[in-house]
PDB file of C-alpha atoms in Angstrom:
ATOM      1  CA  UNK A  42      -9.493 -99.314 -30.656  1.00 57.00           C
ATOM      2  CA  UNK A  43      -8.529 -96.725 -32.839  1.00 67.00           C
ATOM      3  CA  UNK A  44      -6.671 -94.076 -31.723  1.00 69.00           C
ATOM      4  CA  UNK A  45      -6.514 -90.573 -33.351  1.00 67.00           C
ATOM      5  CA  UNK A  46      -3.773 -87.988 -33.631  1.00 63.00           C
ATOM      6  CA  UNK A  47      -3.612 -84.499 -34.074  1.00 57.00           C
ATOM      7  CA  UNK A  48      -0.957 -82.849 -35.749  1.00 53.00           C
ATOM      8  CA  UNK A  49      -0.660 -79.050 -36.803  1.00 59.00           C
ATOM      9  CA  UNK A  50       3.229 -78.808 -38.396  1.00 54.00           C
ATOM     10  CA  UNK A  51       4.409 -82.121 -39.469  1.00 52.00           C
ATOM     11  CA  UNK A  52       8.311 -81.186 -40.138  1.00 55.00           C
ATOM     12  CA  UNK A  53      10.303 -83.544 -42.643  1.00 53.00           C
ATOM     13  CA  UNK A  54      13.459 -84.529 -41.093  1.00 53.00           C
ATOM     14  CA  UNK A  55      14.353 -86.654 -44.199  1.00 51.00           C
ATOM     15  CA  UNK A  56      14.297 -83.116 -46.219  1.00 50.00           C
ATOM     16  CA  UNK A  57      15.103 -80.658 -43.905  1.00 53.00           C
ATOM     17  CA  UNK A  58      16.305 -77.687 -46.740  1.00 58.00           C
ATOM     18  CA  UNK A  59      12.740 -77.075 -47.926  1.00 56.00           C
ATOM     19  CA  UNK A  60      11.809 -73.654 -48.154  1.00 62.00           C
ATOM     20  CA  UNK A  61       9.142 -72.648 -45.992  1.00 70.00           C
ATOM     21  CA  UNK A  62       7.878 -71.750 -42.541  1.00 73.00           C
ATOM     22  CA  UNK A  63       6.935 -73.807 -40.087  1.00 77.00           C
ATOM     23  CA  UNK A  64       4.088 -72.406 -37.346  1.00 79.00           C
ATOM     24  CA  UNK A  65       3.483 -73.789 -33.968  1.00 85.00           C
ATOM     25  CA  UNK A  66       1.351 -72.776 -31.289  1.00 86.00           C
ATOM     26  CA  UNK A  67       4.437 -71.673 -29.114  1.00 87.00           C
ATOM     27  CA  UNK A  68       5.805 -69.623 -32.181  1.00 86.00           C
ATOM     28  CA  UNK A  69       2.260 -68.334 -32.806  1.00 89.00           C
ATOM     29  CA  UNK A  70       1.804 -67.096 -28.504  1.00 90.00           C
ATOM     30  CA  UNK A  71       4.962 -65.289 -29.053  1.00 91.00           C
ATOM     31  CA  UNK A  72       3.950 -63.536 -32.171  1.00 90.00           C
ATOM     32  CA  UNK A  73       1.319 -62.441 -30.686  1.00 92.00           C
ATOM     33  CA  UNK A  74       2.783 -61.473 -27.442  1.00 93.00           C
ATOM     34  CA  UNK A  75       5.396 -59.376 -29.774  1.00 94.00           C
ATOM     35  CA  UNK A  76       2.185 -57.512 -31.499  1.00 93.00           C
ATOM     36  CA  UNK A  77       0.395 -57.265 -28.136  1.00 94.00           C
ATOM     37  CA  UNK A  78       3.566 -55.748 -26.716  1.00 94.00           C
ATOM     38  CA  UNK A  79       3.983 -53.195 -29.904  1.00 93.00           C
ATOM     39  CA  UNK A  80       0.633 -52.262 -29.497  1.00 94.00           C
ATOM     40  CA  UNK A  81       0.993 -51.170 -26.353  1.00 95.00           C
ATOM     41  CA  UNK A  82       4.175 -49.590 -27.065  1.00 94.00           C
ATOM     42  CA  UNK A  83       2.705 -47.350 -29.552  1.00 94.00           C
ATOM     43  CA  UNK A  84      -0.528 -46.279 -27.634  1.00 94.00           C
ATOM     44  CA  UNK A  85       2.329 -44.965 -24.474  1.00 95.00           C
ATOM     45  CA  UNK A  86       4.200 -43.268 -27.599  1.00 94.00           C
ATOM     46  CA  UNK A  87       0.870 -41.559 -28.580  1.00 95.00           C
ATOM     47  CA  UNK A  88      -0.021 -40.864 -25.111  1.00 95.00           C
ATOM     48  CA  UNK A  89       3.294 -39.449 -24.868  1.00 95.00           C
ATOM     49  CA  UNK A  90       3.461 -37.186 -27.942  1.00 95.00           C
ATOM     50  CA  UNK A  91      -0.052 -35.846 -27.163  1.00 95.00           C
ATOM     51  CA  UNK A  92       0.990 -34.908 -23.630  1.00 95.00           C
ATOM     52  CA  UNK A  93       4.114 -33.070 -25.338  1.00 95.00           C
ATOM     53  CA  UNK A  94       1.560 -31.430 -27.942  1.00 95.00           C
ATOM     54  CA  UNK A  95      -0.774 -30.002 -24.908  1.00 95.00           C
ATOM     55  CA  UNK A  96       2.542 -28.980 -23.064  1.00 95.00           C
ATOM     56  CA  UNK A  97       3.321 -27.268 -26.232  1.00 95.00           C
ATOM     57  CA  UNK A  98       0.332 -25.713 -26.606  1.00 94.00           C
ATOM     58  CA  UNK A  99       0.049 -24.311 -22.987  1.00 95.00           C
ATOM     59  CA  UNK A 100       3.127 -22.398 -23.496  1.00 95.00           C
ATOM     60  CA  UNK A 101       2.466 -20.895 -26.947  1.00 95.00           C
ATOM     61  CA  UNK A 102      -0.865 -20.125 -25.145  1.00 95.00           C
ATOM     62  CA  UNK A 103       1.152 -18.627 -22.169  1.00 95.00           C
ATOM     63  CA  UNK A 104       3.469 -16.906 -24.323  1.00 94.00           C
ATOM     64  CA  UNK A 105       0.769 -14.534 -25.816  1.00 93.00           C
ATOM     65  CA  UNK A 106      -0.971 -14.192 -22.687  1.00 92.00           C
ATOM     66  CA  UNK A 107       2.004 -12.709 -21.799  1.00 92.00           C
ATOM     67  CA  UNK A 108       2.997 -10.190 -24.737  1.00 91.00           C
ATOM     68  CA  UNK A 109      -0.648  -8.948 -24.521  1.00 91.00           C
ATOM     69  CA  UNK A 110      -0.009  -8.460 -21.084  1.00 92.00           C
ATOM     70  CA  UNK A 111       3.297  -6.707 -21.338  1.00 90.00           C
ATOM     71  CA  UNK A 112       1.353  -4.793 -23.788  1.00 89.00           C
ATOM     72  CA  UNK A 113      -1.291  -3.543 -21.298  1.00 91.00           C
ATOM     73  CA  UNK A 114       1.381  -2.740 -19.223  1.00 91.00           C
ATOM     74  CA  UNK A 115       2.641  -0.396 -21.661  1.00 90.00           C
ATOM     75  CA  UNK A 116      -0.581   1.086 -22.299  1.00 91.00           C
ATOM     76  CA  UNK A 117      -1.202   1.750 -18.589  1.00 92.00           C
ATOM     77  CA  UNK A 118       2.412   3.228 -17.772  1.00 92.00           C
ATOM     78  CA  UNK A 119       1.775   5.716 -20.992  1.00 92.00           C
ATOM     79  CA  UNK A 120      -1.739   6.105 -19.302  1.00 92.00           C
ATOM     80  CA  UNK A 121      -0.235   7.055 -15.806  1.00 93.00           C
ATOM     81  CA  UNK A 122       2.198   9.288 -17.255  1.00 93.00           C
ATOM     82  CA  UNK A 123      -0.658  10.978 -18.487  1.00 94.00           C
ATOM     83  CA  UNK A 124      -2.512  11.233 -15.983  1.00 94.00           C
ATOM     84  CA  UNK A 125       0.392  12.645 -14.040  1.00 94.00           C
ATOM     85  CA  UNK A 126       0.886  15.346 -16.443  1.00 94.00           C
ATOM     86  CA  UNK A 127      -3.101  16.451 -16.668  1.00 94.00           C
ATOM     87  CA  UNK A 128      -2.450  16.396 -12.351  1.00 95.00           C
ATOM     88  CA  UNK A 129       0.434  18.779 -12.623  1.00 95.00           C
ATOM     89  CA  UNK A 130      -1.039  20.699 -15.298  1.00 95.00           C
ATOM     90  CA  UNK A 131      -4.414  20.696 -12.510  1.00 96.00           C
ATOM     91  CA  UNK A 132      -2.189  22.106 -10.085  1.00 96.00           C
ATOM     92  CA  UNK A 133      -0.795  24.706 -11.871  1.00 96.00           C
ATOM     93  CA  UNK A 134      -4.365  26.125 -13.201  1.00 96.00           C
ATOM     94  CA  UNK A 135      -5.346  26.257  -9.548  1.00 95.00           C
ATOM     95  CA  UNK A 136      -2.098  27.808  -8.177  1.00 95.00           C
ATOM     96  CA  UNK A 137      -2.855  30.524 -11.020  1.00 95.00           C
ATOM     97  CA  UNK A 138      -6.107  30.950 -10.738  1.00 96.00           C
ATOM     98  CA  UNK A 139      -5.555  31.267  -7.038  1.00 95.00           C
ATOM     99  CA  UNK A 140      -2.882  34.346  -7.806  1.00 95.00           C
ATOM    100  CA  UNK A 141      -5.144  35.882 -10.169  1.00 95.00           C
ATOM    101  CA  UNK A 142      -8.099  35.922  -7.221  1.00 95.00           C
ATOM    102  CA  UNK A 143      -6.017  36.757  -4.890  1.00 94.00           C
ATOM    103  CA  UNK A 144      -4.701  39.902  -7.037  1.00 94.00           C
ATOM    104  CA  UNK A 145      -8.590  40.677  -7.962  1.00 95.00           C
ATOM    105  CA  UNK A 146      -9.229  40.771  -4.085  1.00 94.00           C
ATOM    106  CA  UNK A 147      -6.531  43.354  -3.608  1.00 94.00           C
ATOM    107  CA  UNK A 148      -7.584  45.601  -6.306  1.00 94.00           C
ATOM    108  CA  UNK A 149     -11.056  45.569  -4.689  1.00 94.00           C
ATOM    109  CA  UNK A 150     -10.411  45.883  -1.647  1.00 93.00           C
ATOM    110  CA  UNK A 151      -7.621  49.189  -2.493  1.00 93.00           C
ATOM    111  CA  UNK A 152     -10.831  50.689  -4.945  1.00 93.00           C
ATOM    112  CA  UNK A 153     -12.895  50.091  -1.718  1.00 92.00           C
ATOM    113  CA  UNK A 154     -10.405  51.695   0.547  1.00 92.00           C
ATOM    114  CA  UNK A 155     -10.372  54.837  -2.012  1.00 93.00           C
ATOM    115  CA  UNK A 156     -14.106  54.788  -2.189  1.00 92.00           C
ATOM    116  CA  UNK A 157     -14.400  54.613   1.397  1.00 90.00           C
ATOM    117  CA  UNK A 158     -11.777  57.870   1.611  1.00 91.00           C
ATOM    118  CA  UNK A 159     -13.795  59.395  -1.077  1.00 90.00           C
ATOM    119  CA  UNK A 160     -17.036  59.100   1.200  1.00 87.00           C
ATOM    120  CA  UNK A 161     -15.733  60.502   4.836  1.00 86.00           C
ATOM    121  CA  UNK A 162     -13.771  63.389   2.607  1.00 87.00           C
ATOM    122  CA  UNK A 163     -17.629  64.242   1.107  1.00 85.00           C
ATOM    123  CA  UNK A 164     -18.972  64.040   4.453  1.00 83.00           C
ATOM    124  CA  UNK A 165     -16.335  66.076   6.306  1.00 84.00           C
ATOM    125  CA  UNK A 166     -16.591  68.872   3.683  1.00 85.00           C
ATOM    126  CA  UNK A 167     -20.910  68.212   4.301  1.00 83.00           C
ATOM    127  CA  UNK A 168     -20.521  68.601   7.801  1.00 81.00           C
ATOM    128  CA  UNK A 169     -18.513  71.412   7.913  1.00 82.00           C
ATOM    129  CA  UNK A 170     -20.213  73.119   5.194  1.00 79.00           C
ATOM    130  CA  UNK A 171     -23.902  72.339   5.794  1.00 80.00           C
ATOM    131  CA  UNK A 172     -25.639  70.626   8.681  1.00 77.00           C
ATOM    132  CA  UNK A 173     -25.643  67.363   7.313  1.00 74.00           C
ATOM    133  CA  UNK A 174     -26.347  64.695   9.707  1.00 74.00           C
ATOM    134  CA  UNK A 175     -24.637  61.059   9.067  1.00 72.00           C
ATOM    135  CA  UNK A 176     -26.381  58.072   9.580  1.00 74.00           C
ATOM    136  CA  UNK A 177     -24.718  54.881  10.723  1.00 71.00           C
ATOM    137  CA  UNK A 178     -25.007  52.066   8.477  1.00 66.00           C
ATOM    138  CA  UNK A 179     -25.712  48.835  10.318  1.00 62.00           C
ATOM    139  CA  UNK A 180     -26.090  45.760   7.488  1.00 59.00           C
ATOM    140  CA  UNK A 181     -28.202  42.821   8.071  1.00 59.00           C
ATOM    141  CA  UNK A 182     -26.201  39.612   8.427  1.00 52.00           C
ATOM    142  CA  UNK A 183     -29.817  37.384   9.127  1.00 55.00           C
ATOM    143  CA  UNK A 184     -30.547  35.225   6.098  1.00 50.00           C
ATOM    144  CA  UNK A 185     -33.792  35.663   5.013  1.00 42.00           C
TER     145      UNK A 185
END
């Protein structure tokens, strides 16, 4: 019977300083276990540094979402000041224009008044003078 044998790495023992490498299957699994292990190594590093990049991004992102909104704020504190000054300005239109009617209401009422004295002085000097008869003026308050 014949029997055969295989061999991968035959090592000389009688020369034993030869340069070279010798490769087993052992020295091969671990190799590749070493690469394997690298490999998976460097896809948690680039999981990593994207996560850092996206982090990074967010806050650049929420870094101008917040100057713009400082901004606005700005804008709508110059805005209320604004409108606080066309309200007191408002005010102070009405409060005059509420003098100057109020002063117009005198002066018509006092050129009434004189009017009014003008009228019973005519028709005192009528009726003494003459035999003027005065009718009573009723006015009509019904709307039409």
């Amino acid at each position: 019977m014949t029997t055969t044998k295989s061999v991968i790495a035959v090592s000389n023992s009688t020369n034993s300083n030869s340069p070279g490498i010798t490769i087993t299957l052992e020295s091969t699994g671990i190799f590749l276990g070493i690469l394997v292990s690298f490999s998976i190594l460097g896809g948690l590093g680039i999981k990593i540094v994207s996560s850092i990049n996206r982090i990074s991004t967010s806050i650049i992102q929420i870094e101008e979402d917040l100057k713009e909104y400082a901004s606005n704020a700005e804008k709508i504190r110059e805005l209320d000041k604004r409108f606080d000054l066309h309200v007191q300005e408002y005010i102070n239109r009405k409060d005059v224009i509420q003098m100057l009617l109020g002063q117009m209401n005198e002066k018509i009422d006092h050129k009434f008044k004189r009017v009014l004295f003008y009228t019973r002085d005519i028709q005192r000097f009528l009726q003494r003078d003459t035999n003027f008869q005065i009718r009573e003026y009723e006015e009509n308050t019904e709307q039409e």
